Amino acid sequence: MSPHATHEGMDHGGASATHDMRMQGGAAPPDARSADYSDGIGHGDMPGMDMRDAAPLGMLRFDRLEAFDGRDGGGQRWDLQAWYGSDIDRLWVRSEGERAGGRVGDGDAEALWSHAVASYWDTQLGVRHDFGDGPARDWAAFGVQGLAPYWFALSATAYAAPSGRTAARLRVEYELLFTQRLILQPELEFNLYGKADPQRGIGAGLSDASFGLRLRYEIRRQFAPYLGVSWVRRFGATAAYAREDRRPVSDSQLVAGVRIWF
């Protein structure tokens, strides 16, 4: 075949092109589907697909609901969190404390408004109420909460009271999965105070620290019994107040409890 013949066979403007179009069905009928797959529908929000349109949700979770036994006696301990709202704004309620000898020795409750400021990070603003041994105390609270690199759960909160008292709490958690159901959770917490509060047995500076290791088995995601150990240490003037009240300065405890959420 000559080069000229080849060129003619590839000429899309000639009779052969017309023949090819007839073989493919010819021109589309007037009522054929538009090549515009949107069918002329412009961009718009789809209800329920935007985080701002999502219905509010809520959750109640007991991270710790446990009994402990240490060198200087035993008791019960709780740590709960509850929230209600959207992915952007939520109302958080959280409380932690312990009960020994038939009474609450130390406890607090917080109500915080949480606002998302970045992926995995929220700012929180609200109030805290201390109860238990000594007079009750009320604080304004401001903090951040989220996931740090390598999936460490971090919560840092600063507190201020009208009397000029200040405080801070830092908490770090991590979850190490041995299987999809067997999970080891280390947890570290520090409490600091700007000035002493002898009526509640608290000294200025670093007041206390605790470290726990809890191994839980998730029978269901919402129900997980666990066993573990916890170490508690008081520092400075807080330790001195504890000695005066015949309370332990440091203690190692065995713990058993359940983690549940609704």
XYZ file of C-alpha atoms in Angstrom:
262
model
C 0.000 0.000 0.000
C 1.348 3.407 -0.969
C 1.820 6.227 1.500
C -0.897 8.130 -0.342
C -3.408 5.317 0.170
C -2.564 5.096 3.830
C -3.153 8.797 4.272
C -6.542 8.564 2.528
C -7.628 5.740 4.810
C -6.850 7.876 7.841
C -8.614 11.008 6.493
C -11.365 11.618 9.083
C -12.971 14.288 6.936
C -13.766 12.032 3.957
C -16.504 9.583 2.968
C -14.999 6.799 5.062
C -15.491 8.921 8.196
C -19.176 9.355 7.284
C -19.490 5.608 6.848
C -17.850 4.994 10.265
C -20.348 7.339 11.932
C -23.259 5.440 10.372
C -21.824 2.155 11.644
C -21.662 3.619 15.212
C -25.318 4.634 15.208
C -25.231 8.061 13.661
C -26.243 11.273 15.404
C -27.798 11.047 18.899
C -31.614 11.517 19.111
C -32.872 14.816 20.576
C -33.907 13.213 23.914
C -30.567 11.428 24.552
C -28.858 11.742 27.937
C -26.596 14.755 28.225
C -22.863 14.208 28.268
C -22.938 16.379 31.403
C -23.426 13.707 34.048
C -24.642 16.286 36.566
C -27.744 16.768 34.360
C -27.467 20.482 34.953
C -27.655 20.223 38.761
C -25.247 22.678 40.345
C -23.101 22.232 43.460
C -24.973 22.283 46.752
C -24.864 20.962 50.302
C -26.277 17.514 50.942
C -28.168 17.374 54.271
C -26.451 15.132 56.791
C -23.166 14.991 54.844
C -21.720 18.208 56.261
C -20.416 18.014 59.853
C -22.290 21.220 60.595
C -25.579 19.589 59.554
C -25.096 16.394 61.557
C -27.494 15.756 64.419
C -25.933 16.144 67.888
C -24.616 12.962 69.468
C -23.672 12.031 73.022
C -21.690 9.501 75.037
C -21.131 8.512 78.655
C -17.905 6.604 79.402
C -16.399 5.295 82.624
C -12.698 5.001 81.830
C -12.143 3.707 85.363
C -14.701 2.182 87.695
C -12.519 0.172 89.994
C -11.572 -1.111 93.400
C -7.996 -0.745 94.630
C -5.992 -2.327 97.408
C -2.687 -0.898 98.581
C -0.215 -1.100 101.420
C -2.286 1.303 103.534
C -5.770 0.055 102.710
C -8.220 -0.026 99.863
C -11.160 1.770 98.376
C -12.913 2.628 95.141
C -11.995 5.000 92.340
C -13.870 6.482 89.394
C -12.992 8.420 86.266
C -15.843 9.309 83.936
C -16.348 11.479 80.874
C -19.527 12.463 79.087
C -20.104 14.677 76.080
C -22.955 15.935 73.926
C -22.769 17.892 70.688
C -21.210 17.860 67.222
C -17.708 17.296 65.848
C -17.040 21.034 66.182
C -18.664 22.046 69.479
C -19.396 19.820 72.453
C -20.345 20.051 76.087
C -17.943 17.910 78.133
C -18.572 16.731 81.688
C -15.835 14.818 83.472
C -15.191 13.713 87.027
C -12.587 11.721 88.911
C -11.928 10.851 92.537
C -11.712 8.087 95.097
C -13.617 6.791 98.083
C -12.044 5.072 101.105
C -13.205 4.336 104.626
C -16.819 4.918 103.663
C -16.336 8.513 102.464
C -15.092 10.437 99.456
C -11.539 11.555 100.192
C -10.845 13.560 97.060
C -12.943 14.264 94.001
C -13.737 16.849 91.374
C -16.231 17.493 88.587
C -15.803 19.681 85.504
C -18.186 21.136 82.925
C -16.408 22.376 79.798
C -17.343 23.764 76.407
C -15.100 22.091 73.824
C -14.370 23.584 70.398
C -12.360 21.895 67.632
C -9.453 24.046 66.451
C -7.475 21.491 64.400
C -7.546 17.846 63.417
C -7.652 15.824 66.652
C -7.358 18.938 68.864
C -9.959 20.827 70.934
C -9.806 23.817 73.234
C -11.917 23.662 76.391
C -13.354 26.388 78.617
C -15.498 25.910 81.705
C -15.560 25.341 85.464
C -14.326 22.792 88.000
C -15.714 21.942 91.445
C -13.621 20.143 94.105
C -15.322 18.130 96.842
C -14.392 15.575 99.476
C -12.014 16.257 102.389
C -11.865 19.926 103.348
C -13.904 22.834 102.020
C -15.255 22.778 98.490
C -13.365 24.819 95.886
C -14.522 26.274 92.574
C -12.266 27.101 89.624
C -12.429 28.541 86.130
C -10.841 26.110 83.684
C -9.136 26.420 80.309
C -7.280 23.690 78.472
C -6.532 21.658 75.368
C -7.269 18.027 74.615
C -6.338 15.823 71.704
C -4.029 13.278 70.121
C -0.310 14.040 70.072
C 2.069 12.408 67.545
C 2.273 8.605 67.841
C -1.326 8.574 69.152
C -0.719 9.718 72.701
C -3.953 11.091 74.195
C -3.068 14.370 75.916
C -5.121 16.607 78.196
C -3.648 19.784 79.735
C -5.837 22.108 81.804
C -5.106 25.283 83.763
C -7.318 26.496 86.615
C -7.842 29.804 88.422
C -9.939 30.617 91.509
C -11.226 34.024 92.698
C -9.026 33.805 95.803
C -5.879 33.947 93.628
C -5.327 30.200 93.626
C -4.065 28.582 90.455
C -3.597 24.965 89.450
C -2.759 22.779 86.475
C -3.325 19.174 85.492
C -1.499 17.196 82.818
C -2.649 13.772 81.736
C -1.160 11.433 79.133
C -2.579 8.090 77.996
C -1.661 5.495 75.411
C -3.268 2.283 74.167
C -1.069 -0.661 73.212
C -3.013 -3.330 71.321
C -1.809 -6.892 71.798
C -4.900 -8.071 69.882
C -8.092 -6.332 68.793
C -9.561 -7.119 72.223
C -6.607 -7.268 74.617
C -5.300 -3.758 75.294
C -2.701 -2.393 77.714
C -3.290 1.218 78.747
C -0.510 3.191 80.490
C -1.618 6.465 82.078
C 0.334 9.289 83.719
C -1.109 12.280 85.586
C 0.439 15.312 87.332
C -1.272 17.928 89.526
C 0.310 21.294 90.352
C -0.873 24.214 92.528
C 0.238 27.834 92.618
C -0.271 28.264 96.373
C -0.815 26.048 99.385
C -4.285 25.058 100.602
C -3.726 23.526 104.053
C -7.451 22.951 104.606
C -7.452 20.470 101.755
C -3.967 19.137 102.466
C -2.404 20.611 99.325
C 1.006 22.254 99.076
C 2.346 24.667 96.487
C 4.198 23.336 93.443
C 4.013 19.755 92.212
C 1.395 18.208 94.478
C 1.081 14.608 93.330
C 1.648 12.246 90.448
C 0.170 8.888 89.544
C 1.077 6.214 87.030
C -1.095 3.266 86.128
C -0.959 0.181 83.924
C -4.300 -1.443 83.153
C -4.773 -4.500 80.967
C -8.342 -4.776 79.695
C -10.194 -7.314 77.604
C -12.963 -5.908 75.450
C -15.763 -8.452 75.574
C -17.566 -5.783 73.613
C -16.316 -2.314 72.744
C -18.729 -0.968 75.343
C -17.740 -3.391 78.125
C -14.173 -4.235 79.122
C -13.067 -5.622 82.510
C -9.451 -4.984 83.478
C -6.703 -5.688 85.989
C -3.742 -3.469 86.722
C -1.395 -1.683 89.056
C -1.205 1.959 90.102
C 1.525 3.988 91.765
C 0.699 7.215 93.624
C 3.242 9.711 94.986
C 2.777 13.003 96.841
C 5.468 15.689 96.866
C 6.661 18.643 98.927
C 4.233 20.213 101.376
C 1.453 17.930 100.146
C 3.509 14.959 101.354
C 4.055 16.707 104.695
C 0.306 17.250 105.125
C -0.266 13.576 104.319
C 2.165 12.494 107.032
C 0.413 14.732 109.571
C -2.927 13.116 108.668
C -1.404 9.619 108.775
C -1.985 9.126 105.076
C 0.536 7.442 102.771
C 3.037 9.623 100.922
C 3.463 6.944 98.271
C 1.565 3.775 97.602
C 1.500 0.855 95.176
C -1.944 -0.537 94.487
C -3.544 -3.471 92.748
C -6.664 -2.465 90.846
C -9.577 -4.341 89.288
C -12.469 -2.751 87.505
C -14.443 -2.270 84.336
C -14.412 0.234 81.478
C -17.886 0.858 80.080
C -19.487 3.376 77.764
C -22.936 4.121 76.412
